[in-house]
């Protein structure tokens, strides 16, 4: 028996207590991937859920048109840990990291995949803050205001100039980002910030791309508590970078010649 072709696309879905809403978007994503004709896989990373999240994914896996693997953290470790777990287990050339509710639909994958295939960038991050971004269901005004404030603080602390680092839809060239994720230390919501800072220090190219986004009212992010945690972890990343705690990944490659 010949071995199946390795997947071209891996979709990593971190999930915590998502049993009530995981099934339909996951099934829709699997059906869409199957129609594209390229080998693909989905990895659902169950982050110590107290409900049937893993069982829902396993039930779908039995009839899914594309392989679905369920990874378990064993206990609640955080979104960053879950994304890292999934990416290290993924086998695809490209990895889509998506929130479990697929607030940005899987149909936006080609938009972010195109610059990676053209070697324009190594990471493509979905953005709700660009002129061409399409917001069909908005957050409450105060959540949007808090998000804008967080982004301004983030820019000051890190020097990152992206409009939206927290959108849950990112496509990565796996070979390029593996060293970043192996070095990553943030386990919760500021994982995006850490990876983007490491990508900059490693000389990788990042494209910020407009996406369609529909807010899910059943968000797992607490607007105040988790914002404070994200700021705290962002400060840790900045401090670790300054102190060389990431090792060689913190040294950008030398470009060009000259004395």
PDB file of C-alpha atoms in Angstrom, residues 5-233:
ATOM      1  CA  UNK A   5       0.363  12.276  -0.169  1.00  0.00           C
ATOM      2  CA  UNK A   6       1.388  14.648   2.623  1.00  0.00           C
ATOM      3  CA  UNK A   7      -1.128  17.448   3.132  1.00  0.00           C
ATOM      4  CA  UNK A   8      -0.498  20.741   1.449  1.00  0.00           C
ATOM      5  CA  UNK A   9      -2.681  22.601   3.946  1.00  0.00           C
ATOM      6  CA  UNK A  10      -2.977  21.931   7.658  1.00  0.00           C
ATOM      7  CA  UNK A  11      -5.709  23.747   9.589  1.00  0.00           C
ATOM      8  CA  UNK A  12      -4.999  24.119  13.309  1.00  0.00           C
ATOM      9  CA  UNK A  13      -8.046  24.866  15.455  1.00  0.00           C
ATOM     10  CA  UNK A  14      -7.400  25.550  19.161  1.00  0.00           C
ATOM     11  CA  UNK A  15     -10.574  24.745  21.109  1.00  0.00           C
ATOM     12  CA  UNK A  16     -11.632  25.186  24.730  1.00  0.00           C
ATOM     13  CA  UNK A  17     -15.195  24.318  25.780  1.00  0.00           C
ATOM     14  CA  UNK A  18     -16.402  24.682  22.187  1.00  0.00           C
ATOM     15  CA  UNK A  19     -18.789  21.701  22.019  1.00  0.00           C
ATOM     16  CA  UNK A  20     -21.834  23.905  21.460  1.00  0.00           C
ATOM     17  CA  UNK A  21     -20.513  25.705  18.409  1.00  0.00           C
ATOM     18  CA  UNK A  22     -17.612  23.685  16.980  1.00  0.00           C
ATOM     19  CA  UNK A  23     -19.532  21.165  14.865  1.00  0.00           C
ATOM     20  CA  UNK A  24     -21.124  23.205  12.029  1.00  0.00           C
ATOM     21  CA  UNK A  25     -18.149  25.459  11.162  1.00  0.00           C
ATOM     22  CA  UNK A  26     -15.719  22.535  11.398  1.00  0.00           C
ATOM     23  CA  UNK A  27     -17.860  20.408   9.103  1.00  0.00           C
ATOM     24  CA  UNK A  28     -18.193  23.306   6.654  1.00  0.00           C
ATOM     25  CA  UNK A  29     -14.421  23.857   6.670  1.00  0.00           C
ATOM     26  CA  UNK A  30     -13.775  20.163   5.988  1.00  0.00           C
ATOM     27  CA  UNK A  31     -16.264  20.140   3.111  1.00  0.00           C
ATOM     28  CA  UNK A  32     -14.704  23.261   1.567  1.00  0.00           C
ATOM     29  CA  UNK A  33     -11.177  21.849   1.840  1.00  0.00           C
ATOM     30  CA  UNK A  34     -12.301  18.617   0.169  1.00  0.00           C
ATOM     31  CA  UNK A  35     -13.674  20.561  -2.798  1.00  0.00           C
ATOM     32  CA  UNK A  36     -10.306  22.261  -3.410  1.00  0.00           C
ATOM     33  CA  UNK A  37      -8.692  19.005  -4.551  1.00  0.00           C
ATOM     34  CA  UNK A  38      -5.399  19.409  -2.657  1.00  0.00           C
ATOM     35  CA  UNK A  39      -4.444  17.110   0.235  1.00  0.00           C
ATOM     36  CA  UNK A  40      -5.316  18.732   3.546  1.00  0.00           C
ATOM     37  CA  UNK A  41      -5.844  17.955   7.202  1.00  0.00           C
ATOM     38  CA  UNK A  42      -7.495  19.532  10.226  1.00  0.00           C
ATOM     39  CA  UNK A  43      -6.032  19.376  13.726  1.00  0.00           C
ATOM     40  CA  UNK A  44      -8.381  20.236  16.586  1.00  0.00           C
ATOM     41  CA  UNK A  45      -6.397  20.924  19.755  1.00  0.00           C
ATOM     42  CA  UNK A  46      -8.581  20.346  22.803  1.00  0.00           C
ATOM     43  CA  UNK A  47      -7.240  22.590  25.560  1.00  0.00           C
ATOM     44  CA  UNK A  48      -8.461  20.652  28.585  1.00  0.00           C
ATOM     45  CA  UNK A  49     -12.141  21.276  27.827  1.00  0.00           C
ATOM     46  CA  UNK A  50     -14.727  20.359  30.464  1.00  0.00           C
ATOM     47  CA  UNK A  51     -17.390  19.634  27.854  1.00  0.00           C
ATOM     48  CA  UNK A  52     -17.626  17.347  24.790  1.00  0.00           C
ATOM     49  CA  UNK A  53     -15.327  19.412  22.541  1.00  0.00           C
ATOM     50  CA  UNK A  54     -13.018  16.479  21.770  1.00  0.00           C
ATOM     51  CA  UNK A  55     -15.949  14.092  21.292  1.00  0.00           C
ATOM     52  CA  UNK A  56     -17.643  16.461  18.813  1.00  0.00           C
ATOM     53  CA  UNK A  57     -14.451  16.642  16.739  1.00  0.00           C
ATOM     54  CA  UNK A  58     -13.954  12.871  16.912  1.00  0.00           C
ATOM     55  CA  UNK A  59     -17.539  12.266  15.777  1.00  0.00           C
ATOM     56  CA  UNK A  60     -16.980  14.527  12.769  1.00  0.00           C
ATOM     57  CA  UNK A  61     -13.678  12.813  11.992  1.00  0.00           C
ATOM     58  CA  UNK A  62     -15.460   9.499  11.331  1.00  0.00           C
ATOM     59  CA  UNK A  63     -17.280  10.867   8.277  1.00  0.00           C
ATOM     60  CA  UNK A  64     -15.153  13.862   7.317  1.00  0.00           C
ATOM     61  CA  UNK A  65     -14.011  14.124   3.681  1.00  0.00           C
ATOM     62  CA  UNK A  66     -10.589  15.288   4.934  1.00  0.00           C
ATOM     63  CA  UNK A  67      -8.623  13.828   7.857  1.00  0.00           C
ATOM     64  CA  UNK A  68      -9.417  15.355  11.253  1.00  0.00           C
ATOM     65  CA  UNK A  69      -7.010  14.674  14.096  1.00  0.00           C
ATOM     66  CA  UNK A  70      -7.831  15.512  17.699  1.00  0.00           C
ATOM     67  CA  UNK A  71      -4.912  16.485  19.930  1.00  0.00           C
ATOM     68  CA  UNK A  72      -5.340  16.813  23.682  1.00  0.00           C
ATOM     69  CA  UNK A  73      -3.376  19.090  25.991  1.00  0.00           C
ATOM     70  CA  UNK A  74      -4.565  17.103  29.014  1.00  0.00           C
ATOM     71  CA  UNK A  75      -5.255  20.262  30.983  1.00  0.00           C
ATOM     72  CA  UNK A  76      -6.044  23.860  30.164  1.00  0.00           C
ATOM     73  CA  UNK A  77      -2.766  25.446  29.030  1.00  0.00           C
ATOM     74  CA  UNK A  78      -3.914  28.362  26.886  1.00  0.00           C
ATOM     75  CA  UNK A  79      -4.440  29.312  23.267  1.00  0.00           C
ATOM     76  CA  UNK A  80      -0.754  29.914  22.569  1.00  0.00           C
ATOM     77  CA  UNK A  81       0.198  26.492  23.883  1.00  0.00           C
ATOM     78  CA  UNK A  82      -2.582  24.923  21.800  1.00  0.00           C
ATOM     79  CA  UNK A  83      -1.498  26.667  18.598  1.00  0.00           C
ATOM     80  CA  UNK A  84       2.099  25.599  19.202  1.00  0.00           C
ATOM     81  CA  UNK A  85       1.000  22.001  19.888  1.00  0.00           C
ATOM     82  CA  UNK A  86      -0.989  21.920  16.657  1.00  0.00           C
ATOM     83  CA  UNK A  87       1.671  23.514  14.481  1.00  0.00           C
ATOM     84  CA  UNK A  88       4.393  21.186  15.730  1.00  0.00           C
ATOM     85  CA  UNK A  89       2.154  18.213  14.907  1.00  0.00           C
ATOM     86  CA  UNK A  90       0.986  19.561  11.530  1.00  0.00           C
ATOM     87  CA  UNK A  91       2.419  18.087   8.336  1.00  0.00           C
ATOM     88  CA  UNK A  92       1.270  20.616   5.739  1.00  0.00           C
ATOM     89  CA  UNK A  93       3.485  22.975   3.766  1.00  0.00           C
ATOM     90  CA  UNK A  94       1.156  25.789   4.851  1.00  0.00           C
ATOM     91  CA  UNK A  95      -0.696  26.052   8.158  1.00  0.00           C
ATOM     92  CA  UNK A  96      -3.895  27.998   8.739  1.00  0.00           C
ATOM     93  CA  UNK A  97      -4.519  28.860  12.386  1.00  0.00           C
ATOM     94  CA  UNK A  98      -8.220  29.581  12.879  1.00  0.00           C
ATOM     95  CA  UNK A  99     -10.487  30.250  15.821  1.00  0.00           C
ATOM     96  CA  UNK A 100     -12.964  27.451  16.480  1.00  0.00           C
ATOM     97  CA  UNK A 101     -15.964  29.548  15.429  1.00  0.00           C
ATOM     98  CA  UNK A 102     -14.373  30.460  12.068  1.00  0.00           C
ATOM     99  CA  UNK A 103     -15.414  34.095  12.489  1.00  0.00           C
ATOM    100  CA  UNK A 104     -13.343  34.563   9.351  1.00  0.00           C
ATOM    101  CA  UNK A 105     -14.698  31.866   7.019  1.00  0.00           C
ATOM    102  CA  UNK A 106     -12.470  29.213   5.466  1.00  0.00           C
ATOM    103  CA  UNK A 107     -13.293  30.706   2.049  1.00  0.00           C
ATOM    104  CA  UNK A 108     -10.845  33.556   2.823  1.00  0.00           C
ATOM    105  CA  UNK A 109      -7.924  31.108   2.909  1.00  0.00           C
ATOM    106  CA  UNK A 110      -6.916  31.621  -0.763  1.00  0.00           C
ATOM    107  CA  UNK A 111      -6.589  35.389  -0.187  1.00  0.00           C
ATOM    108  CA  UNK A 112      -3.973  34.839   2.521  1.00  0.00           C
ATOM    109  CA  UNK A 113      -2.370  31.850   0.860  1.00  0.00           C
ATOM    110  CA  UNK A 114      -1.624  33.682  -2.407  1.00  0.00           C
ATOM    111  CA  UNK A 115       1.264  35.890  -1.132  1.00  0.00           C
ATOM    112  CA  UNK A 116       2.871  32.875   0.576  1.00  0.00           C
ATOM    113  CA  UNK A 117       2.703  30.835  -2.629  1.00  0.00           C
ATOM    114  CA  UNK A 118       4.216  33.776  -4.517  1.00  0.00           C
ATOM    115  CA  UNK A 119       7.036  33.975  -1.930  1.00  0.00           C
ATOM    116  CA  UNK A 120       6.045  37.552  -1.122  1.00  0.00           C
ATOM    117  CA  UNK A 121       5.882  36.728   2.594  1.00  0.00           C
ATOM    118  CA  UNK A 122       6.291  33.921   5.115  1.00  0.00           C
ATOM    119  CA  UNK A 123       3.295  34.768   7.295  1.00  0.00           C
ATOM    120  CA  UNK A 124      -0.038  36.261   6.234  1.00  0.00           C
ATOM    121  CA  UNK A 125      -2.200  37.580   9.051  1.00  0.00           C
ATOM    122  CA  UNK A 126      -5.882  38.346   8.693  1.00  0.00           C
ATOM    123  CA  UNK A 127      -6.854  41.872   9.646  1.00  0.00           C
ATOM    124  CA  UNK A 128     -10.121  43.535  10.633  1.00  0.00           C
ATOM    125  CA  UNK A 129      -8.511  46.977  10.566  1.00  0.00           C
ATOM    126  CA  UNK A 130      -7.658  47.583   6.898  1.00  0.00           C
ATOM    127  CA  UNK A 131      -9.754  49.635   4.459  1.00  0.00           C
ATOM    128  CA  UNK A 132     -10.760  46.524   2.488  1.00  0.00           C
ATOM    129  CA  UNK A 133     -11.638  44.460   5.585  1.00  0.00           C
ATOM    130  CA  UNK A 134     -15.302  43.423   5.654  1.00  0.00           C
ATOM    131  CA  UNK A 135     -16.982  43.386   9.059  1.00  0.00           C
ATOM    132  CA  UNK A 136     -20.444  41.831   8.685  1.00  0.00           C
ATOM    133  CA  UNK A 137     -21.224  41.396  12.395  1.00  0.00           C
ATOM    134  CA  UNK A 138     -19.535  43.892  14.671  1.00  0.00           C
ATOM    135  CA  UNK A 139     -18.498  43.674  18.289  1.00  0.00           C
ATOM    136  CA  UNK A 140     -20.071  45.934  20.888  1.00  0.00           C
ATOM    137  CA  UNK A 141     -18.710  49.472  20.556  1.00  0.00           C
ATOM    138  CA  UNK A 142     -16.839  49.259  23.855  1.00  0.00           C
ATOM    139  CA  UNK A 143     -15.085  46.036  22.797  1.00  0.00           C
ATOM    140  CA  UNK A 144     -13.991  47.700  19.554  1.00  0.00           C
ATOM    141  CA  UNK A 145     -12.731  50.714  21.511  1.00  0.00           C
ATOM    142  CA  UNK A 146     -10.769  48.462  23.861  1.00  0.00           C
ATOM    143  CA  UNK A 147      -9.286  46.642  20.878  1.00  0.00           C
ATOM    144  CA  UNK A 148      -8.102  49.880  19.298  1.00  0.00           C
ATOM    145  CA  UNK A 149      -6.595  51.016  22.589  1.00  0.00           C
ATOM    146  CA  UNK A 150      -4.803  47.706  23.030  1.00  0.00           C
ATOM    147  CA  UNK A 151      -3.385  47.947  19.519  1.00  0.00           C
ATOM    148  CA  UNK A 152      -2.030  51.450  20.167  1.00  0.00           C
ATOM    149  CA  UNK A 153      -0.339  50.301  23.372  1.00  0.00           C
ATOM    150  CA  UNK A 154       1.015  47.252  21.562  1.00  0.00           C
ATOM    151  CA  UNK A 155       2.581  49.422  18.868  1.00  0.00           C
ATOM    152  CA  UNK A 156       4.349  51.540  21.466  1.00  0.00           C
ATOM    153  CA  UNK A 157       5.640  48.544  23.422  1.00  0.00           C
ATOM    154  CA  UNK A 158       6.774  46.371  20.512  1.00  0.00           C
ATOM    155  CA  UNK A 159       7.214  48.620  17.484  1.00  0.00           C
ATOM    156  CA  UNK A 160       4.917  46.340  15.459  1.00  0.00           C
ATOM    157  CA  UNK A 161       2.936  48.385  12.942  1.00  0.00           C
ATOM    158  CA  UNK A 162       0.079  46.036  12.146  1.00  0.00           C
ATOM    159  CA  UNK A 163      -3.506  47.251  12.415  1.00  0.00           C
ATOM    160  CA  UNK A 164      -4.718  43.966  13.903  1.00  0.00           C
ATOM    161  CA  UNK A 165      -2.498  41.347  15.527  1.00  0.00           C
ATOM    162  CA  UNK A 166      -5.307  39.446  17.281  1.00  0.00           C
ATOM    163  CA  UNK A 167      -7.554  38.357  14.404  1.00  0.00           C
ATOM    164  CA  UNK A 168      -7.959  34.589  14.666  1.00  0.00           C
ATOM    165  CA  UNK A 169      -7.064  33.771  11.069  1.00  0.00           C
ATOM    166  CA  UNK A 170      -3.400  33.430  10.106  1.00  0.00           C
ATOM    167  CA  UNK A 171      -1.589  31.447   7.398  1.00  0.00           C
ATOM    168  CA  UNK A 172       2.032  30.443   7.928  1.00  0.00           C
ATOM    169  CA  UNK A 173       4.722  28.729   5.893  1.00  0.00           C
ATOM    170  CA  UNK A 174       5.418  25.882   8.295  1.00  0.00           C
ATOM    171  CA  UNK A 175       9.117  25.415   7.500  1.00  0.00           C
ATOM    172  CA  UNK A 176       9.795  29.124   8.007  1.00  0.00           C
ATOM    173  CA  UNK A 177       7.976  29.474  11.317  1.00  0.00           C
ATOM    174  CA  UNK A 178       8.964  26.201  12.997  1.00  0.00           C
ATOM    175  CA  UNK A 179      12.012  27.788  14.713  1.00  0.00           C
ATOM    176  CA  UNK A 180       9.782  30.571  16.029  1.00  0.00           C
ATOM    177  CA  UNK A 181       7.255  28.211  17.563  1.00  0.00           C
ATOM    178  CA  UNK A 182       9.936  25.983  19.044  1.00  0.00           C
ATOM    179  CA  UNK A 183      11.348  29.053  20.800  1.00  0.00           C
ATOM    180  CA  UNK A 184       7.961  30.519  21.773  1.00  0.00           C
ATOM    181  CA  UNK A 185       7.177  30.755  25.486  1.00  0.00           C
ATOM    182  CA  UNK A 186       3.819  32.536  25.723  1.00  0.00           C
ATOM    183  CA  UNK A 187       0.996  30.070  26.399  1.00  0.00           C
ATOM    184  CA  UNK A 188      -2.088  32.277  26.323  1.00  0.00           C
ATOM    185  CA  UNK A 189      -3.608  35.054  24.216  1.00  0.00           C
ATOM    186  CA  UNK A 190      -0.485  37.117  23.436  1.00  0.00           C
ATOM    187  CA  UNK A 191       1.008  34.263  21.379  1.00  0.00           C
ATOM    188  CA  UNK A 192       0.333  36.265  18.182  1.00  0.00           C
ATOM    189  CA  UNK A 193       2.417  39.174  19.460  1.00  0.00           C
ATOM    190  CA  UNK A 194       5.297  36.901  20.431  1.00  0.00           C
ATOM    191  CA  UNK A 195       5.385  35.137  17.048  1.00  0.00           C
ATOM    192  CA  UNK A 196       5.226  38.431  15.136  1.00  0.00           C
ATOM    193  CA  UNK A 197       8.067  39.876  17.222  1.00  0.00           C
ATOM    194  CA  UNK A 198      10.146  36.748  16.654  1.00  0.00           C
ATOM    195  CA  UNK A 199       9.365  36.831  12.924  1.00  0.00           C
ATOM    196  CA  UNK A 200      10.650  40.406  12.729  1.00  0.00           C
ATOM    197  CA  UNK A 201      13.819  39.560  14.615  1.00  0.00           C
ATOM    198  CA  UNK A 202      14.380  36.494  12.403  1.00  0.00           C
ATOM    199  CA  UNK A 203      14.000  38.536   9.211  1.00  0.00           C
ATOM    200  CA  UNK A 204      10.775  36.854   8.055  1.00  0.00           C
ATOM    201  CA  UNK A 205       8.274  38.755   5.973  1.00  0.00           C
ATOM    202  CA  UNK A 206       4.715  39.340   7.209  1.00  0.00           C
ATOM    203  CA  UNK A 207       1.739  40.414   5.082  1.00  0.00           C
ATOM    204  CA  UNK A 208      -1.329  41.911   6.754  1.00  0.00           C
ATOM    205  CA  UNK A 209      -4.380  41.020   4.658  1.00  0.00           C
ATOM    206  CA  UNK A 210      -8.009  42.218   4.843  1.00  0.00           C
ATOM    207  CA  UNK A 211     -10.545  39.507   5.675  1.00  0.00           C
ATOM    208  CA  UNK A 212     -14.250  39.006   6.152  1.00  0.00           C
ATOM    209  CA  UNK A 213     -15.155  38.789   9.832  1.00  0.00           C
ATOM    210  CA  UNK A 214     -18.371  38.045  11.693  1.00  0.00           C
ATOM    211  CA  UNK A 215     -18.281  38.540  15.453  1.00  0.00           C
ATOM    212  CA  UNK A 216     -19.365  35.610  17.586  1.00  0.00           C
ATOM    213  CA  UNK A 217     -21.263  36.697  20.677  1.00  0.00           C
ATOM    214  CA  UNK A 218     -20.054  33.608  22.572  1.00  0.00           C
ATOM    215  CA  UNK A 219     -16.435  34.750  22.818  1.00  0.00           C
ATOM    216  CA  UNK A 220     -14.012  32.972  25.159  1.00  0.00           C
ATOM    217  CA  UNK A 221     -11.996  36.189  25.666  1.00  0.00           C
ATOM    218  CA  UNK A 222     -12.800  38.225  28.770  1.00  0.00           C
ATOM    219  CA  UNK A 223     -12.459  41.867  27.666  1.00  0.00           C
ATOM    220  CA  UNK A 224     -10.801  43.171  30.845  1.00  0.00           C
ATOM    221  CA  UNK A 225      -9.071  40.210  32.496  1.00  0.00           C
ATOM    222  CA  UNK A 226      -7.563  38.833  29.295  1.00  0.00           C
ATOM    223  CA  UNK A 227      -6.532  42.268  28.025  1.00  0.00           C
ATOM    224  CA  UNK A 228      -4.523  42.761  31.220  1.00  0.00           C
ATOM    225  CA  UNK A 229      -2.946  39.330  30.771  1.00  0.00           C
ATOM    226  CA  UNK A 230      -2.081  40.102  27.147  1.00  0.00           C
ATOM    227  CA  UNK A 231      -0.366  43.343  28.115  1.00  0.00           C
ATOM    228  CA  UNK A 232       1.552  41.563  30.864  1.00  0.00           C
ATOM    229  CA  UNK A 233       2.700  38.854  28.466  1.00  0.00           C
TER     230      UNK A 233
END
